Structures are given as structure tokens and as C-alpha cells.
């Protein structure tokens, strides 16, 4: 499937170098493990973009993380969050990066920002699963209690927590 995605993304870029097509191609390159090429594609997308592109700095952050350029990855993920504060993916990736870098104490406050800016079952599920995945079970349970008290559809949250991995 990645080969098919790569073919389609390369065709889209060849047809006309839109920033969106470059981001899609970069995402496929990251998934295939070609982070250097993905990073170059995000550079091209940034140069060509006339307006913000959802996911651009997320893909860039993923590529930079794989290249072990952690400070740049963090900055890129934070930029994605600034541009799209309700999208859980960048929060999850940044949380994982912070935890791996020994900065787990920054994760709960970061995920609290996510659920304040996007108080939905999917956002709560992503935050709870992320906390659990980094070993902060106490914060995960506390956030689950908060979600159950806050969300009108707690059953949807339960379904999401039982079926989807973070990010």
C-alpha cells in the first residue's frame, strides 16, 4: 500500500507542484523511512505555500524526530499546534518526544491544552491513551474522570479508548 501511495503522491507532485501534494508525498516518505527526502519535501512545501497547510509541520516534526534532530522536531510540532490547536496528532507526537527526552512532566500540561481547545471524545481519548503509553497511569485516570464528567457522550469515549491507539 505504501508503494501505491508513493506512486499517487509522486504523480500529484509531477502534475503540478502544489504544497499539499508535497506534504502528502513527504508523509509517505516518512512512512517508508526516507526522512531526509521527506524533510526536503517539507522545505519545498514551506517555500511554495501561500497559506498554512494542515499537517505540514507535523510531517516535518516526524521526519526531524527520525533524524534525531529533536530540538528542531519539537519546534516544528509546536508550530503545528499553534496553527491547528484542536488537532490531536501533533500533541500526541510532541508528548511522545518529550517523554522520550526525559521531559514527561511537560506532557500532562500539554495534553490539558489539547482537551481545552478540543473538548471532544477523540481528543480526550488521544490524551488519555498518550498518558497511559508513557506510563502516567495516574494522570490518564484523572483525565478519564474529567472526560466522563465533561463529555455528554461518555459511551463514545469508551468505544474510542477500546479500539484506537494514540496519534
PDB file of C-alpha atoms in Angstrom:
ATOM      1  CA  UNK A   1       0.000   0.000   0.000  1.00  0.00           C
ATOM      2  CA  UNK A   2       2.874   2.392   0.654  1.00  0.00           C
ATOM      3  CA  UNK A   3       4.135   1.780  -2.876  1.00  0.00           C
ATOM      4  CA  UNK A   4       0.708   2.723  -4.252  1.00  0.00           C
ATOM      5  CA  UNK A   5       0.572   5.806  -2.047  1.00  0.00           C
ATOM      6  CA  UNK A   6       4.050   6.773  -3.177  1.00  0.00           C
ATOM      7  CA  UNK A   7       3.098   6.406  -6.853  1.00  0.00           C
ATOM      8  CA  UNK A   8      -0.039   8.522  -6.411  1.00  0.00           C
ATOM      9  CA  UNK A   9       1.779  11.209  -4.411  1.00  0.00           C
ATOM     10  CA  UNK A  10       4.646  11.407  -6.905  1.00  0.00           C
ATOM     11  CA  UNK A  11       2.136  11.677  -9.759  1.00  0.00           C
ATOM     12  CA  UNK A  12       0.354  14.526  -7.974  1.00  0.00           C
ATOM     13  CA  UNK A  13       3.626  16.385  -7.455  1.00  0.00           C
ATOM     14  CA  UNK A  14       4.647  15.802 -11.081  1.00  0.00           C
ATOM     15  CA  UNK A  15       1.302  17.138 -12.304  1.00  0.00           C
ATOM     16  CA  UNK A  16       1.910  20.432 -10.562  1.00  0.00           C
ATOM     17  CA  UNK A  17       3.975  21.245  -7.510  1.00  0.00           C
ATOM     18  CA  UNK A  18       1.244  22.122  -5.070  1.00  0.00           C
ATOM     19  CA  UNK A  19       2.244  22.454  -1.447  1.00  0.00           C
ATOM     20  CA  UNK A  20      -0.477  19.992  -0.440  1.00  0.00           C
ATOM     21  CA  UNK A  21       0.851  17.326  -2.817  1.00  0.00           C
ATOM     22  CA  UNK A  22       4.357  17.862  -1.454  1.00  0.00           C
ATOM     23  CA  UNK A  23       3.072  17.310   2.096  1.00  0.00           C
ATOM     24  CA  UNK A  24       1.324  14.086   1.079  1.00  0.00           C
ATOM     25  CA  UNK A  25       4.484  12.853  -0.625  1.00  0.00           C
ATOM     26  CA  UNK A  26       6.551  13.835   2.430  1.00  0.00           C
ATOM     27  CA  UNK A  27       4.148  11.883   4.680  1.00  0.00           C
ATOM     28  CA  UNK A  28       4.618   8.776   2.513  1.00  0.00           C
ATOM     29  CA  UNK A  29       8.389   9.235   2.513  1.00  0.00           C
ATOM     30  CA  UNK A  30       8.430   9.390   6.332  1.00  0.00           C
ATOM     31  CA  UNK A  31       6.323   6.211   6.485  1.00  0.00           C
ATOM     32  CA  UNK A  32       8.819   4.500   4.152  1.00  0.00           C
ATOM     33  CA  UNK A  33      11.732   5.597   6.352  1.00  0.00           C
ATOM     34  CA  UNK A  34      13.133   8.194   3.941  1.00  0.00           C
ATOM     35  CA  UNK A  35      13.226  11.066   6.409  1.00  0.00           C
ATOM     36  CA  UNK A  36      15.883  13.118   4.599  1.00  0.00           C
ATOM     37  CA  UNK A  37      13.781  13.212   1.435  1.00  0.00           C
ATOM     38  CA  UNK A  38      10.651  13.952   3.484  1.00  0.00           C
ATOM     39  CA  UNK A  39      12.407  16.876   5.128  1.00  0.00           C
ATOM     40  CA  UNK A  40      13.476  18.249   1.738  1.00  0.00           C
ATOM     41  CA  UNK A  41       9.884  17.944   0.512  1.00  0.00           C
ATOM     42  CA  UNK A  42       8.577  19.874   3.518  1.00  0.00           C
ATOM     43  CA  UNK A  43      11.168  22.589   2.795  1.00  0.00           C
ATOM     44  CA  UNK A  44       9.770  22.839  -0.734  1.00  0.00           C
ATOM     45  CA  UNK A  45       6.202  22.928   0.572  1.00  0.00           C
ATOM     46  CA  UNK A  46       7.040  25.729   3.003  1.00  0.00           C
ATOM     47  CA  UNK A  47       8.665  27.734   0.209  1.00  0.00           C
ATOM     48  CA  UNK A  48       5.720  27.184  -2.146  1.00  0.00           C
ATOM     49  CA  UNK A  49       2.865  27.599   0.346  1.00  0.00           C
ATOM     50  CA  UNK A  50       0.793  30.727   0.144  1.00  0.00           C
ATOM     51  CA  UNK A  51      -1.141  29.832   3.281  1.00  0.00           C
ATOM     52  CA  UNK A  52      -0.962  27.336   6.123  1.00  0.00           C
ATOM     53  CA  UNK A  53      -1.233  23.660   5.217  1.00  0.00           C
ATOM     54  CA  UNK A  54      -2.644  21.292   7.835  1.00  0.00           C
ATOM     55  CA  UNK A  55      -0.135  18.604   8.731  1.00  0.00           C
ATOM     56  CA  UNK A  56       2.910  20.260   7.159  1.00  0.00           C
ATOM     57  CA  UNK A  57       4.766  20.880  10.407  1.00  0.00           C
ATOM     58  CA  UNK A  58       3.562  17.564  11.830  1.00  0.00           C
ATOM     59  CA  UNK A  59       5.181  15.680   8.937  1.00  0.00           C
ATOM     60  CA  UNK A  60       8.277  17.851   9.273  1.00  0.00           C
ATOM     61  CA  UNK A  61       8.420  17.121  13.018  1.00  0.00           C
ATOM     62  CA  UNK A  62       8.108  13.392  12.372  1.00  0.00           C
ATOM     63  CA  UNK A  63      10.949  13.480   9.838  1.00  0.00           C
ATOM     64  CA  UNK A  64      13.156  15.517  12.173  1.00  0.00           C
ATOM     65  CA  UNK A  65      12.441  13.136  15.060  1.00  0.00           C
ATOM     66  CA  UNK A  66      13.504  10.159  12.955  1.00  0.00           C
ATOM     67  CA  UNK A  67      16.665  12.048  12.050  1.00  0.00           C
ATOM     68  CA  UNK A  68      17.263  12.612  15.787  1.00  0.00           C
ATOM     69  CA  UNK A  69      17.119  16.380  15.368  1.00  0.00           C
ATOM     70  CA  UNK A  70      14.987  16.654  18.467  1.00  0.00           C
ATOM     71  CA  UNK A  71      15.066  20.401  19.153  1.00  0.00           C
ATOM     72  CA  UNK A  72      14.008  21.145  15.585  1.00  0.00           C
ATOM     73  CA  UNK A  73      11.347  18.422  15.776  1.00  0.00           C
ATOM     74  CA  UNK A  74       9.934  19.942  18.942  1.00  0.00           C
ATOM     75  CA  UNK A  75       9.826  23.406  17.370  1.00  0.00           C
ATOM     76  CA  UNK A  76       8.082  22.045  14.290  1.00  0.00           C
ATOM     77  CA  UNK A  77       5.479  20.148  16.312  1.00  0.00           C
ATOM     78  CA  UNK A  78       4.824  23.213  18.452  1.00  0.00           C
ATOM     79  CA  UNK A  79       4.333  25.249  15.288  1.00  0.00           C
ATOM     80  CA  UNK A  80       1.744  22.735  14.056  1.00  0.00           C
ATOM     81  CA  UNK A  81      -0.048  23.008  17.411  1.00  0.00           C
ATOM     82  CA  UNK A  82      -0.028  26.815  17.198  1.00  0.00           C
ATOM     83  CA  UNK A  83      -1.583  26.693  13.748  1.00  0.00           C
ATOM     84  CA  UNK A  84      -4.057  23.892  14.492  1.00  0.00           C
ATOM     85  CA  UNK A  85      -4.652  23.831  18.254  1.00  0.00           C
ATOM     86  CA  UNK A  86      -7.530  21.359  18.075  1.00  0.00           C
ATOM     87  CA  UNK A  87      -5.728  18.632  16.101  1.00  0.00           C
ATOM     88  CA  UNK A  88      -4.583  15.873  18.458  1.00  0.00           C
ATOM     89  CA  UNK A  89      -1.881  14.341  16.239  1.00  0.00           C
ATOM     90  CA  UNK A  90       0.798  16.955  16.877  1.00  0.00           C
ATOM     91  CA  UNK A  91       0.089  16.913  20.628  1.00  0.00           C
ATOM     92  CA  UNK A  92       0.490  13.138  20.703  1.00  0.00           C
ATOM     93  CA  UNK A  93       3.745  13.225  18.727  1.00  0.00           C
ATOM     94  CA  UNK A  94       5.156  16.059  20.828  1.00  0.00           C
ATOM     95  CA  UNK A  95       4.130  14.291  24.044  1.00  0.00           C
ATOM     96  CA  UNK A  96       5.925  11.130  22.946  1.00  0.00           C
ATOM     97  CA  UNK A  97       9.013  13.127  22.014  1.00  0.00           C
ATOM     98  CA  UNK A  98       9.051  14.964  25.348  1.00  0.00           C
ATOM     99  CA  UNK A  99       8.624  11.722  27.292  1.00  0.00           C
ATOM    100  CA  UNK A 100      11.463  10.024  25.377  1.00  0.00           C
ATOM    101  CA  UNK A 101      13.670  13.041  26.072  1.00  0.00           C
ATOM    102  CA  UNK A 102      13.076  12.764  29.834  1.00  0.00           C
ATOM    103  CA  UNK A 103      10.588  15.622  29.949  1.00  0.00           C
ATOM    104  CA  UNK A 104       7.499  13.631  30.885  1.00  0.00           C
ATOM    105  CA  UNK A 105       6.443  16.283  33.384  1.00  0.00           C
ATOM    106  CA  UNK A 106       5.565  18.550  30.448  1.00  0.00           C
ATOM    107  CA  UNK A 107       3.155  16.060  28.889  1.00  0.00           C
ATOM    108  CA  UNK A 108       0.107  16.426  31.162  1.00  0.00           C
ATOM    109  CA  UNK A 109       0.007  20.243  30.835  1.00  0.00           C
ATOM    110  CA  UNK A 110       0.408  19.932  27.060  1.00  0.00           C
ATOM    111  CA  UNK A 111      -2.448  17.441  26.781  1.00  0.00           C
ATOM    112  CA  UNK A 112      -4.590  19.627  29.041  1.00  0.00           C
ATOM    113  CA  UNK A 113      -4.240  22.347  26.406  1.00  0.00           C
ATOM    114  CA  UNK A 114      -5.441  19.868  23.780  1.00  0.00           C
ATOM    115  CA  UNK A 115      -8.629  18.941  25.620  1.00  0.00           C
ATOM    116  CA  UNK A 116      -9.341  22.596  26.445  1.00  0.00           C
ATOM    117  CA  UNK A 117      -9.008  23.590  22.791  1.00  0.00           C
ATOM    118  CA  UNK A 118     -10.835  20.487  21.540  1.00  0.00           C
ATOM    119  CA  UNK A 119     -13.156  19.110  24.238  1.00  0.00           C
ATOM    120  CA  UNK A 120     -14.255  16.088  22.212  1.00  0.00           C
ATOM    121  CA  UNK A 121     -14.223  12.346  22.776  1.00  0.00           C
ATOM    122  CA  UNK A 122     -11.467  11.757  20.177  1.00  0.00           C
ATOM    123  CA  UNK A 123      -9.211  14.416  21.749  1.00  0.00           C
ATOM    124  CA  UNK A 124      -9.764  13.057  25.258  1.00  0.00           C
ATOM    125  CA  UNK A 125      -9.136   9.510  24.009  1.00  0.00           C
ATOM    126  CA  UNK A 126      -5.858  10.552  22.365  1.00  0.00           C
ATOM    127  CA  UNK A 127      -4.725  12.370  25.514  1.00  0.00           C
ATOM    128  CA  UNK A 128      -5.676   9.503  27.846  1.00  0.00           C
ATOM    129  CA  UNK A 129      -4.016   6.890  25.646  1.00  0.00           C
ATOM    130  CA  UNK A 130      -0.883   9.008  25.326  1.00  0.00           C
ATOM    131  CA  UNK A 131      -0.589   9.429  29.088  1.00  0.00           C
ATOM    132  CA  UNK A 132      -1.060   5.688  29.564  1.00  0.00           C
ATOM    133  CA  UNK A 133       1.507   4.886  26.862  1.00  0.00           C
ATOM    134  CA  UNK A 134       4.190   6.939  28.625  1.00  0.00           C
ATOM    135  CA  UNK A 135       3.412   5.269  31.947  1.00  0.00           C
ATOM    136  CA  UNK A 136       1.492   8.106  33.594  1.00  0.00           C
ATOM    137  CA  UNK A 137      -1.490   5.979  34.600  1.00  0.00           C
ATOM    138  CA  UNK A 138      -2.493   8.348  37.412  1.00  0.00           C
ATOM    139  CA  UNK A 139      -2.855  11.301  35.044  1.00  0.00           C
ATOM    140  CA  UNK A 140      -4.614   9.082  32.498  1.00  0.00           C
ATOM    141  CA  UNK A 141      -7.188   8.039  35.114  1.00  0.00           C
ATOM    142  CA  UNK A 142      -7.656  11.642  36.263  1.00  0.00           C
ATOM    143  CA  UNK A 143      -8.212  12.816  32.704  1.00  0.00           C
ATOM    144  CA  UNK A 144     -10.655   9.951  32.120  1.00  0.00           C
ATOM    145  CA  UNK A 145     -12.668  11.071  35.164  1.00  0.00           C
ATOM    146  CA  UNK A 146     -12.622  14.647  33.850  1.00  0.00           C
ATOM    147  CA  UNK A 147     -13.805  13.462  30.430  1.00  0.00           C
ATOM    148  CA  UNK A 148     -16.617  11.401  31.921  1.00  0.00           C
ATOM    149  CA  UNK A 149     -17.786  14.444  33.888  1.00  0.00           C
ATOM    150  CA  UNK A 150     -17.407  16.838  30.955  1.00  0.00           C
ATOM    151  CA  UNK A 151     -18.435  14.973  27.826  1.00  0.00           C
ATOM    152  CA  UNK A 152     -22.076  14.418  27.015  1.00  0.00           C
ATOM    153  CA  UNK A 153     -21.264  11.164  25.174  1.00  0.00           C
ATOM    154  CA  UNK A 154     -19.117   9.125  27.563  1.00  0.00           C
ATOM    155  CA  UNK A 155     -20.062   5.939  25.678  1.00  0.00           C
ATOM    156  CA  UNK A 156     -18.257   7.221  22.578  1.00  0.00           C
ATOM    157  CA  UNK A 157     -15.170   7.891  24.657  1.00  0.00           C
ATOM    158  CA  UNK A 158     -15.281   4.320  25.998  1.00  0.00           C
ATOM    159  CA  UNK A 159     -15.533   2.953  22.455  1.00  0.00           C
ATOM    160  CA  UNK A 160     -12.596   5.085  21.300  1.00  0.00           C
ATOM    161  CA  UNK A 161     -10.451   4.014  24.231  1.00  0.00           C
ATOM    162  CA  UNK A 162     -11.145   0.366  23.484  1.00  0.00           C
ATOM    163  CA  UNK A 163     -10.255   0.486  19.812  1.00  0.00           C
ATOM    164  CA  UNK A 164      -7.756   3.150  18.802  1.00  0.00           C
ATOM    165  CA  UNK A 165      -4.073   3.680  19.532  1.00  0.00           C
ATOM    166  CA  UNK A 166      -2.834   7.234  20.194  1.00  0.00           C
ATOM    167  CA  UNK A 167      -1.915   9.501  17.313  1.00  0.00           C
TER     168      UNK A 167
END
